[in-house]
XYZ file of C-alpha atoms in Angstrom:
652
model
C -45.332 3.774 -7.996
C -44.294 0.500 -9.698
C -45.340 -2.682 -7.931
C -43.569 -6.049 -7.799
C -46.096 -7.614 -10.166
C -44.103 -6.109 -13.032
C -41.830 -8.557 -14.817
C -38.461 -6.854 -14.343
C -39.057 -6.147 -10.651
C -40.209 -9.714 -9.997
C -37.096 -11.091 -11.688
C -34.812 -8.760 -9.667
C -36.627 -9.657 -6.446
C -35.919 -13.371 -7.038
C -32.181 -12.685 -7.308
C -32.119 -10.263 -4.377
C -34.088 -12.579 -2.084
C -31.884 -15.525 -3.065
C -28.768 -13.537 -2.234
C -30.269 -12.331 1.036
C -31.017 -15.954 1.945
C -27.372 -16.877 1.290
C -26.183 -13.916 3.394
C -28.572 -14.887 6.202
C -27.433 -18.517 6.225
C -23.783 -17.438 6.112
C -24.274 -15.195 9.129
C -26.067 -17.995 10.983
C -23.285 -20.496 10.300
C -20.549 -18.051 11.278
C -22.424 -17.198 14.469
C -22.940 -20.856 15.332
C -19.236 -21.561 14.913
C -18.315 -18.869 17.479
C -21.479 -18.627 19.539
C -19.649 -18.640 22.863
C -17.147 -16.026 21.670
C -19.888 -13.756 20.332
C -21.710 -13.911 23.678
C -24.864 -12.276 22.311
C -28.025 -11.494 24.241
C -31.365 -11.544 22.427
C -31.231 -7.769 22.003
C -27.689 -7.911 20.672
C -28.683 -10.758 18.370
C -31.417 -8.541 16.910
C -28.815 -5.807 16.426
C -26.421 -8.174 14.670
C -29.066 -9.321 12.187
C -30.680 -5.884 11.822
C -27.437 -4.073 11.044
C -26.347 -7.086 9.033
C -29.445 -6.666 6.835
C -28.500 -3.014 6.248
C -25.038 -4.074 5.108
C -26.443 -6.860 2.938
C -28.837 -4.470 1.218
C -26.074 -1.891 0.872
C -23.963 -4.370 -1.066
C -26.891 -5.603 -3.149
C -27.808 -2.081 -4.256
C -24.402 -1.787 -5.896
C -24.388 -5.381 -7.164
C -27.752 -5.267 -8.968
C -27.356 -1.799 -10.456
C -25.826 -2.945 -13.791
C -28.416 -5.721 -14.175
C -31.289 -3.393 -13.285
C -30.084 -0.856 -15.825
C -30.121 -3.549 -18.512
C -33.536 -4.945 -17.541
C -35.231 -1.546 -17.388
C -34.110 -0.571 -20.894
C -34.584 -4.052 -22.407
C -37.199 -3.840 -25.206
C -40.326 -5.972 -24.910
C -39.555 -7.864 -28.123
C -36.255 -9.053 -26.663
C -37.713 -9.783 -23.213
C -40.281 -12.209 -24.666
C -37.797 -14.228 -26.706
C -37.297 -17.718 -25.324
C -33.509 -17.715 -25.700
C -33.326 -14.455 -23.760
C -35.410 -15.877 -20.931
C -33.194 -18.955 -20.786
C -30.203 -16.640 -20.618
C -31.766 -14.859 -17.636
C -32.470 -18.220 -15.961
C -28.820 -19.127 -16.474
C -27.830 -15.786 -14.948
C -29.771 -16.685 -11.799
C -27.812 -19.940 -11.554
C -24.492 -18.191 -12.094
C -25.283 -15.551 -9.489
C -26.283 -18.238 -6.990
C -23.055 -20.128 -7.637
C -21.065 -16.912 -7.167
C -22.750 -16.165 -3.843
C -22.390 -19.747 -2.597
C -18.728 -19.703 -3.577
C -18.330 -16.402 -1.701
C -20.065 -17.890 1.339
C -17.660 -20.842 1.383
C -14.696 -18.485 0.944
C -16.010 -16.409 3.853
C -16.238 -19.506 6.000
C -12.644 -20.483 5.228
C -11.450 -16.936 5.887
C -13.487 -16.723 9.102
C -12.158 -20.085 10.255
C -8.591 -18.825 9.869
C -8.858 -15.206 10.997
C -12.138 -14.912 12.917
C -13.249 -11.916 10.803
C -15.069 -11.127 7.572
C -13.106 -10.175 4.470
C -10.625 -7.352 4.945
C -7.298 -6.264 3.483
C -5.838 -9.731 4.029
C -8.369 -11.040 1.509
C -7.376 -8.264 -0.891
C -3.747 -9.148 -0.273
C -4.522 -12.717 -1.320
C -5.152 -11.362 -4.802
C -1.669 -9.824 -4.794
C -0.103 -13.160 -3.905
C -2.609 -15.232 -5.885
C -0.209 -18.004 -6.940
C 0.843 -18.781 -3.374
C -2.729 -18.530 -2.083
C -4.231 -20.746 -4.785
C -1.579 -23.398 -4.246
C -2.195 -23.279 -0.508
C -5.961 -23.668 -0.983
C -5.526 -26.564 -3.394
C -3.267 -28.339 -0.908
C -5.466 -27.596 2.109
C -9.016 -28.243 0.890
C -10.829 -30.573 -1.571
C -11.510 -27.527 -3.721
C -12.584 -29.230 -6.960
C -15.224 -31.517 -5.369
C -16.407 -28.490 -3.389
C -16.815 -26.404 -6.548
C -18.708 -29.265 -8.182
C -21.030 -29.483 -5.163
C -21.715 -25.735 -5.277
C -22.496 -25.988 -8.991
C -25.004 -28.782 -8.299
C -26.676 -26.746 -5.528
C -26.859 -23.633 -7.708
C -28.323 -25.628 -10.612
C -30.827 -27.370 -8.367
C -31.943 -24.076 -6.829
C -32.384 -22.554 -10.287
C -34.593 -25.496 -11.252
C -36.600 -25.079 -8.050
C -37.139 -21.407 -8.929
C -38.297 -22.255 -12.438
C -42.014 -21.585 -11.794
C -41.305 -18.264 -10.110
C -39.073 -17.240 -12.985
C -41.660 -18.246 -15.583
C -44.252 -16.182 -13.724
C -41.885 -13.216 -13.797
C -41.297 -13.586 -17.545
C -45.037 -13.700 -18.223
C -45.877 -10.721 -16.011
C -46.611 -7.318 -17.583
C -43.562 -5.193 -18.365
C -42.839 -1.816 -16.869
C -43.849 1.129 -18.939
C -41.047 3.442 -19.999
C -42.103 5.986 -17.348
C -42.195 3.356 -14.603
C -38.876 1.920 -15.764
C -37.111 5.274 -15.534
C -38.813 5.997 -12.211
C -37.615 2.675 -10.810
C -34.119 3.310 -12.101
C -34.046 6.784 -10.549
C -35.161 5.374 -7.196
C -32.487 2.683 -7.381
C -29.766 5.245 -8.128
C -31.013 7.425 -5.263
C -30.975 4.534 -2.793
C -27.497 3.502 -3.954
C -26.237 7.055 -3.459
C -27.763 7.274 0.009
C -26.243 3.901 0.848
C -22.804 5.114 -0.206
C -23.124 8.176 2.015
C -24.489 6.403 5.083
C -22.855 2.957 5.110
C -19.105 2.774 5.526
C -16.553 0.143 6.377
C -16.920 0.955 10.072
C -20.437 2.371 10.424
C -23.143 1.422 11.218
C -21.142 -1.669 12.167
C -20.147 0.043 15.422
C -22.494 -1.982 17.576
C -20.370 -1.878 20.660
C -20.000 -5.310 22.152
C -17.189 -7.604 21.154
C -15.327 -8.012 17.902
C -17.277 -11.088 16.816
C -20.561 -9.209 17.061
C -19.241 -6.369 14.934
C -17.820 -8.755 12.345
C -21.006 -10.817 12.167
C -23.025 -7.675 11.504
C -20.942 -6.813 8.458
C -21.223 -8.187 4.949
C -18.253 -10.080 3.518
C -18.428 -8.894 -0.120
C -19.094 -5.314 1.063
C -16.026 -5.473 3.308
C -13.926 -6.951 0.513
C -14.613 -4.129 -1.919
C -14.358 -1.515 0.835
C -10.892 -2.860 1.609
C -9.724 -1.772 -1.833
C -10.417 1.818 -0.808
C -9.353 1.626 2.814
C -6.719 -1.067 2.932
C -5.791 -1.172 6.582
C -5.493 -3.809 9.253
C -6.217 -2.787 12.813
C -2.927 -3.460 14.595
C -4.564 -3.781 18.004
C -7.007 -6.366 16.719
C -4.668 -8.577 14.708
C -1.174 -8.286 16.181
C 0.577 -8.827 19.476
C 0.664 -5.734 21.645
C 2.593 -4.463 24.636
C 1.378 -2.027 27.299
C 1.422 1.567 26.063
C 4.076 2.668 28.551
C 6.355 -0.180 27.494
C 5.954 0.751 23.828
C 6.596 4.414 24.606
C 9.793 3.618 26.512
C 11.112 1.193 23.888
C 10.279 3.454 20.982
C 11.853 6.538 22.502
C 15.006 4.544 23.188
C 15.041 3.530 19.516
C 14.612 7.009 18.006
C 16.290 9.202 20.604
C 19.413 11.157 19.723
C 21.644 13.247 22.040
C 19.997 16.504 23.137
C 16.700 15.504 21.503
C 13.670 16.909 23.343
C 10.395 14.978 23.181
C 7.394 17.275 22.944
C 4.133 15.313 22.898
C 1.791 14.603 25.800
C 0.871 11.173 24.414
C 3.415 8.671 25.814
C 3.753 7.115 22.353
C 4.258 10.461 20.610
C 7.838 10.571 19.312
C 7.696 14.182 18.086
C 10.972 15.674 19.178
C 13.402 18.493 18.482
C 16.554 17.196 16.805
C 19.846 18.981 17.426
C 22.331 18.269 14.620
C 25.755 19.720 15.501
C 27.592 22.026 13.110
C 26.617 24.978 10.958
C 23.592 24.434 8.701
C 24.467 23.834 5.057
C 21.758 25.084 2.653
C 22.691 22.602 -0.059
C 20.478 21.511 -2.932
C 19.295 17.897 -2.814
C 18.364 15.603 -5.709
C 16.935 12.352 -4.366
C 16.524 9.723 -7.099
C 14.291 6.767 -6.244
C 15.040 4.064 -8.806
C 12.404 1.554 -9.803
C 13.100 -2.066 -8.715
C 16.877 -1.841 -8.397
C 18.012 -4.808 -6.310
C 21.531 -4.522 -4.907
C 22.314 -7.898 -6.480
C 22.250 -6.353 -9.990
C 25.199 -4.060 -9.289
C 28.683 -5.188 -10.164
C 29.998 -3.575 -6.983
C 27.676 -5.909 -5.037
C 28.911 -9.005 -6.866
C 27.085 -9.181 -10.204
C 29.364 -10.254 -13.066
C 27.255 -9.228 -16.091
C 28.507 -5.639 -16.321
C 25.023 -4.123 -16.138
C 25.869 -1.119 -13.951
C 29.220 0.436 -14.928
C 28.097 3.962 -14.040
C 26.732 3.043 -10.624
C 29.806 0.925 -9.913
C 32.006 3.917 -10.711
C 29.720 6.215 -8.697
C 30.142 4.005 -5.656
C 33.863 4.809 -5.541
C 33.065 8.520 -5.119
C 30.072 8.216 -2.804
C 29.051 7.676 0.776
C 27.852 4.107 0.241
C 25.461 2.158 2.439
C 26.270 -1.477 1.749
C 23.785 -3.033 4.190
C 20.663 -1.050 3.354
C 17.121 -2.478 3.133
C 13.774 -1.530 1.631
C 10.763 -1.579 3.933
C 8.417 -3.254 1.478
C 7.788 -4.836 -1.884
C 6.011 -2.051 -3.783
C 6.851 1.464 -4.968
C 4.317 3.082 -2.635
C 6.000 1.444 0.369
C 9.397 2.769 -0.642
C 8.041 6.276 -1.175
C 6.220 6.135 2.152
C 9.356 5.109 4.041
C 11.660 7.620 2.354
C 9.198 10.525 2.561
C 7.615 9.990 5.989
C 10.249 7.815 7.706
C 7.629 5.446 9.075
C 7.641 1.629 9.268
C 5.319 -0.268 6.904
C 2.123 -0.363 8.969
C -0.103 -3.394 8.230
C -2.370 -3.138 5.226
C -1.969 -0.631 2.440
C 0.674 2.093 2.533
C -0.229 5.604 3.650
C 0.433 6.784 0.083
C -2.612 4.810 -1.114
C -4.976 5.378 1.807
C -7.290 7.672 -0.088
C -8.596 10.497 2.077
C -5.963 9.879 4.763
C -2.799 10.385 2.732
C -1.964 14.026 3.429
C -0.949 16.519 6.093
C 2.070 14.684 7.489
C 5.553 15.740 8.557
C 7.244 14.726 5.326
C 10.772 15.304 4.095
C 9.310 17.785 1.618
C 7.678 19.766 4.426
C 10.983 19.866 6.276
C 12.731 21.363 3.252
C 9.843 23.761 2.618
C 10.296 25.090 6.151
C 13.919 25.811 5.268
C 12.908 27.818 2.203
C 13.486 25.137 -0.423
C 11.437 24.395 -3.512
C 10.261 20.818 -2.838
C 9.286 19.042 -6.065
C 8.165 15.486 -6.760
C 9.178 14.496 -10.294
C 7.632 11.291 -11.637
C 8.178 9.611 -14.985
C 4.568 8.443 -15.237
C 1.188 9.955 -14.466
C 0.932 10.729 -10.786
C -2.619 9.502 -10.343
C -1.111 6.013 -10.382
C -0.783 4.689 -6.810
C -2.352 7.967 -5.622
C 1.063 9.667 -5.833
C -0.151 13.123 -6.814
C -2.591 13.270 -3.908
C 0.053 12.052 -1.472
C 2.903 14.317 -2.541
C 0.659 17.271 -3.318
C -0.846 17.002 0.158
C 2.505 16.714 1.918
C 4.432 19.754 0.801
C 5.531 19.038 -2.773
C 4.702 20.574 -6.095
C 4.436 17.963 -8.834
C 6.015 17.448 -12.230
C 4.829 14.270 -13.949
C 4.177 12.967 -17.449
C 0.924 14.903 -17.734
C 2.744 18.207 -17.160
C 5.442 17.557 -19.774
C 4.937 18.434 -23.442
C 4.979 15.543 -25.882
C 7.838 17.223 -27.742
C 9.951 17.041 -24.555
C 9.648 13.265 -24.287
C 12.016 11.262 -26.472
C 10.430 7.950 -25.466
C 7.535 6.657 -23.403
C 5.752 3.389 -22.714
C 2.774 2.342 -20.639
C 4.484 3.399 -17.426
C 5.607 6.798 -18.607
C 8.560 8.663 -20.046
C 12.024 7.185 -20.144
C 14.575 7.840 -17.429
C 16.469 10.146 -19.799
C 13.373 12.319 -20.061
C 12.776 12.491 -16.327
C 16.387 13.555 -15.788
C 15.984 16.255 -18.437
C 12.957 17.569 -16.552
C 14.975 17.479 -13.342
C 17.738 19.587 -14.854
C 15.148 22.084 -16.117
C 13.648 22.485 -12.651
C 17.079 22.768 -11.032
C 18.191 25.396 -13.577
C 15.036 27.430 -13.006
C 15.357 27.354 -9.200
C 19.054 28.181 -9.343
C 18.340 31.157 -11.615
C 15.930 32.473 -8.978
C 18.453 31.926 -6.184
C 16.213 29.341 -4.527
C 17.584 26.076 -3.059
C 15.816 22.987 -4.320
C 14.859 19.552 -3.063
C 13.915 17.348 -6.023
C 12.567 13.891 -5.268
C 12.382 11.669 -8.358
C 10.654 8.377 -9.098
C 11.869 6.591 -12.244
C 9.960 4.036 -14.342
C 12.238 2.444 -16.968
C 13.353 -0.553 -14.890
C 9.890 -2.094 -15.091
C 8.078 -4.445 -17.415
C 7.789 -4.149 -20.435
C 11.487 -3.147 -20.081
C 11.424 -0.816 -23.088
C 13.625 2.225 -23.618
C 15.106 4.299 -26.463
C 17.011 2.280 -29.018
C 20.756 2.655 -29.524
C 21.620 3.570 -25.937
C 22.989 0.234 -24.778
C 23.993 -3.075 -26.346
C 20.823 -4.916 -25.231
C 17.723 -4.435 -27.448
C 14.746 -2.637 -25.925
C 12.116 -4.965 -24.508
C 14.549 -7.860 -24.181
C 14.065 -8.264 -20.433
C 15.163 -7.076 -17.014
C 18.891 -7.083 -17.797
C 18.431 -4.498 -20.521
C 16.230 -2.334 -18.300
C 18.833 -2.362 -15.524
C 21.609 -1.466 -17.946
C 19.553 1.341 -19.472
C 18.714 2.645 -15.983
C 22.427 2.758 -15.244
C 23.144 4.441 -18.605
C 20.586 7.186 -17.929
C 22.103 7.864 -14.490
C 25.528 8.225 -16.077
C 24.185 10.676 -18.669
C 22.372 12.672 -15.985
C 25.449 13.092 -13.802
C 27.576 13.991 -16.817
C 25.171 16.834 -17.637
C 24.801 17.891 -14.002
C 28.550 18.276 -13.579
C 28.461 21.088 -16.152
C 25.887 23.059 -14.150
C 26.734 25.963 -11.813
C 24.669 24.362 -9.044
C 26.485 21.000 -9.127
C 29.071 21.686 -6.409
C 26.328 22.801 -4.026
C 24.125 19.757 -4.594
C 23.842 16.426 -2.807
C 22.730 13.547 -5.050
C 21.051 10.552 -3.453
C 20.459 7.338 -5.417
C 18.284 4.684 -3.766
C 15.869 1.951 -4.922
C 12.176 1.935 -4.052
C 12.284 -1.856 -3.608
C 13.929 -4.896 -5.132
C 13.000 -6.601 -8.384
C 11.497 -9.566 -6.513
C 10.788 -10.229 -2.853
C 9.171 -13.657 -3.019
C 10.996 -16.534 -1.384
C 10.477 -19.639 0.680
C 9.989 -17.464 3.762
C 7.447 -14.768 4.462
C 10.178 -12.126 4.740
C 13.354 -13.258 2.953
C 15.748 -10.568 4.179
C 18.193 -10.847 1.270
C 15.383 -9.968 -1.124
C 14.961 -6.546 0.528
C 18.601 -5.517 0.012
C 18.928 -2.316 -2.052
C 21.721 0.184 -2.827
C 22.035 3.689 -1.373
C 24.673 6.119 -2.636
C 25.024 9.717 -1.425
C 27.189 11.650 -3.863
C 28.573 15.181 -3.471
C 32.260 15.063 -4.461
C 33.005 18.614 -3.303
C 31.218 18.133 0.011
C 31.042 14.530 1.237
C 34.049 12.266 1.587
C 33.618 8.848 -0.094
C 33.420 5.972 2.348
C 31.406 2.856 3.080
C 28.853 2.560 5.858
C 28.477 -1.144 6.636
C 25.955 -1.255 9.488
C 22.359 -2.296 8.898
C 20.093 0.594 7.961
C 16.576 1.050 6.630
C 14.763 3.303 4.167
C 13.178 5.038 7.156
C 16.679 6.237 8.144
C 17.278 8.108 4.901
C 15.390 11.328 5.744
C 16.959 11.936 9.199
C 20.413 10.951 7.909
C 20.123 13.383 5.005
C 19.021 16.239 7.272
C 21.881 15.327 9.580
C 24.365 15.666 6.715
C 23.045 19.212 6.178
C 23.375 19.981 9.919
C 19.706 20.941 10.124
C 17.911 21.281 13.455
C 14.244 20.377 13.084
C 11.068 19.064 14.699
C 10.864 15.364 13.840
C 8.081 12.809 13.654
C 10.447 10.373 11.934
C 10.759 6.785 13.147
C 14.193 6.600 11.547
C 17.406 8.107 12.865
C 20.612 9.671 11.649
C 22.724 6.550 11.322
C 25.943 8.515 10.743
C 26.128 9.950 14.248
C 28.927 8.442 16.271
C 26.596 8.069 19.264
C 24.015 6.126 17.256
C 22.075 3.097 18.473
C 22.724 -0.333 16.903
C 21.483 -0.718 13.339
C 18.239 -2.429 12.345
C 15.966 -2.658 9.310
C 12.164 -2.668 9.216
C 10.734 -4.912 6.473
C 7.204 -6.070 5.729
C 4.765 -7.380 3.115
C 1.313 -6.044 4.101
C 0.668 -8.787 6.676
C 4.005 -9.810 8.154
C 5.976 -7.139 10.003
C 9.665 -7.696 10.577
C 12.657 -6.196 12.363
C 16.123 -7.344 11.284
C 19.074 -6.536 13.543
C 21.787 -7.642 11.136
C 21.732 -11.255 12.298
C 18.250 -12.269 13.427
C 14.774 -11.377 12.231
C 11.665 -10.982 14.413
C 8.301 -11.327 12.622
C 4.814 -10.286 13.707
C 1.868 -11.868 11.886
C -1.953 -11.619 12.028
C -3.703 -13.630 14.728
C -0.992 -12.384 17.114
C 1.661 -14.605 15.591
C 5.256 -14.187 16.785
C 8.361 -15.931 15.504
C 11.962 -15.236 14.715
C 14.511 -16.378 12.170
C 17.949 -16.782 13.684
C 20.802 -16.281 11.212
C 18.269 -14.746 8.819
C 20.756 -14.270 5.985
C 22.174 -17.768 6.413
C 20.404 -20.928 7.489
C 17.487 -18.847 8.777
C 16.281 -21.205 11.502
C 12.674 -20.370 12.428
C 11.499 -20.651 16.031
C 8.459 -19.513 17.974
C 9.001 -16.736 20.449
C 7.166 -14.517 22.927
C 7.029 -10.962 24.175
C 9.864 -11.712 26.581
C 12.221 -11.748 23.570
C 13.989 -8.371 23.406
C 14.142 -8.395 19.589
C 10.407 -9.105 19.444
C 9.766 -6.272 21.915
C 11.570 -3.856 19.609
C 9.579 -5.191 16.649
C 6.289 -4.659 18.467
C 7.298 -1.199 19.643
C 7.969 0.040 16.114
C 4.795 -1.288 14.515
C 2.401 -0.752 17.401
C 3.806 2.746 17.838
C 3.637 3.556 14.126
C 0.048 2.308 13.827
C -0.937 4.353 16.871
C 0.829 7.436 15.492
C -0.993 7.114 12.175
C -4.405 6.567 13.769
C -3.987 9.491 16.173
C -2.251 11.700 13.574
C 0.796 12.071 15.769
C 2.838 12.288 12.558
C 0.937 15.350 11.341
C 2.891 18.368 10.131
C 2.883 21.217 12.653
C 5.153 23.968 11.351
C 4.608 26.018 14.514
C 6.387 23.302 16.492
C 9.646 23.958 14.673
C 12.321 25.523 16.890
C 12.433 29.310 16.651
C 16.193 29.304 16.883
C 19.063 26.841 16.719
C 18.920 24.336 19.558
C 22.592 24.692 20.277
C 24.680 27.821 20.068
C 27.128 27.871 17.205
């Protein structure tokens, strides 16, 4: 068994012990800053530091693996060279600076949120410009960085003798090197299996004790895989019975029967009046199509002639809003009809993204062929796992022959190509006498804004305007071809955006920047008109099923907004941290650290004021997000086909 008197192991031990010292001091400082809140006994203190050491070592096993691999295969002739040793000394200094910088970042994060790194820290990378500017304005960051550099350099100098001793120690033999490497890989694997984001951190005790026992860098990287924020921990809550009552008032429809034993379970049987209509459905989710780009919404550049013409023949929703700022949020809302719970969308919560009562499952239960058709490769944003696990079969770029794609870029095949694949699937299902539900996700209206040449009068790659105009062109071509098909008159076409082209603004949730178009087009079936009340992406699924007069078992947080006996309109909007409810005039916002505020006249002057749980708009806001987070955690939105009604709820 190799001993630490070998050169490579001594060098690694210096780095590991230095990092452990930084972790220990960080934990001490964080504990001292909230000693009263942590309320630790001596036994609990031992648990905090003991479990904390496990987390620290768990992170370090991953962190040192690349370096260890290099050191163990480094030839002796290179190891003994002076320039190489100086390089390794410099690496110690850089690693110390990195860990000190992380410790300071942890302190700042802890000071603001009272927790170690989590998805909020990951989110800071998404909004890096705003975060960096905020840090520069809030802290003397440059002098602080200089101080950390001095400390790291001074510590490296202080370790000089230990490092020289390591360089002069005997080297591992090849057998010992491979043995050490095998042991390190084994320990790393065992660490990955036994140490998670939540365990063994589950000490019991209070939140501060659990957070102190974790490791900040470990939590940061774990947040990439499990990007969630615990609603109960970070946001304002109401009593469960109050949430249950408010939420059921929000989602209830006439003759609906709630089924769950959990007070917050909104699973219910929906009775849509009229004879069921087994119509085909083609639901097109368009990349980044803000309502403001359409001429029918006021744009004067003539970018969307086909969509502007389509609006005249469609059921148009002129006050419709996306739930979030990313494609995965739009797909989540449209497919599952759930508000944007804090953290990462359900689509991207790997390992927890399947088995839900999706729109695809609803159509499957009616005998449809439910297909998700994506212009790119569905591993992006975890789409294949999400749709494949929630009732859809998948057609994406990887399943399309190269000869069937006229154009592609980094994001995938052009919109023309995805529509050609859609027509192929529809033709095949129609030939078999099977109704189809085809849910598309386009890619062309996205940087680098490239598309086939010669289609429009704006050169490919010239910017967003060209991409919007090409998107519109492809829709026009698709509908022109579809009108020649025998299945056209029995098909409902839905055109909606996943999100807008840009949601940033001076406010956390600028409502106007969530405004998207929604057109429902079936000229032989649905009378053209304009629906002007506020509605949300989560309302699309129940509204669509309502148009088909389908009775079903629903876990949807949205509602059929076309019913005459509907509740007042509202839109749910969010951006990972901030969770909003817009009622058409005012906006209530929930934020981490139990923040509550509202923007009166949100589309106008947008006057911000603090508020409380006595505010009825804030109560509705809390009910939606607390209820949705609870439903996700308890799997109250799971798909249970046996809960579907055995017969029509009302006699026809």
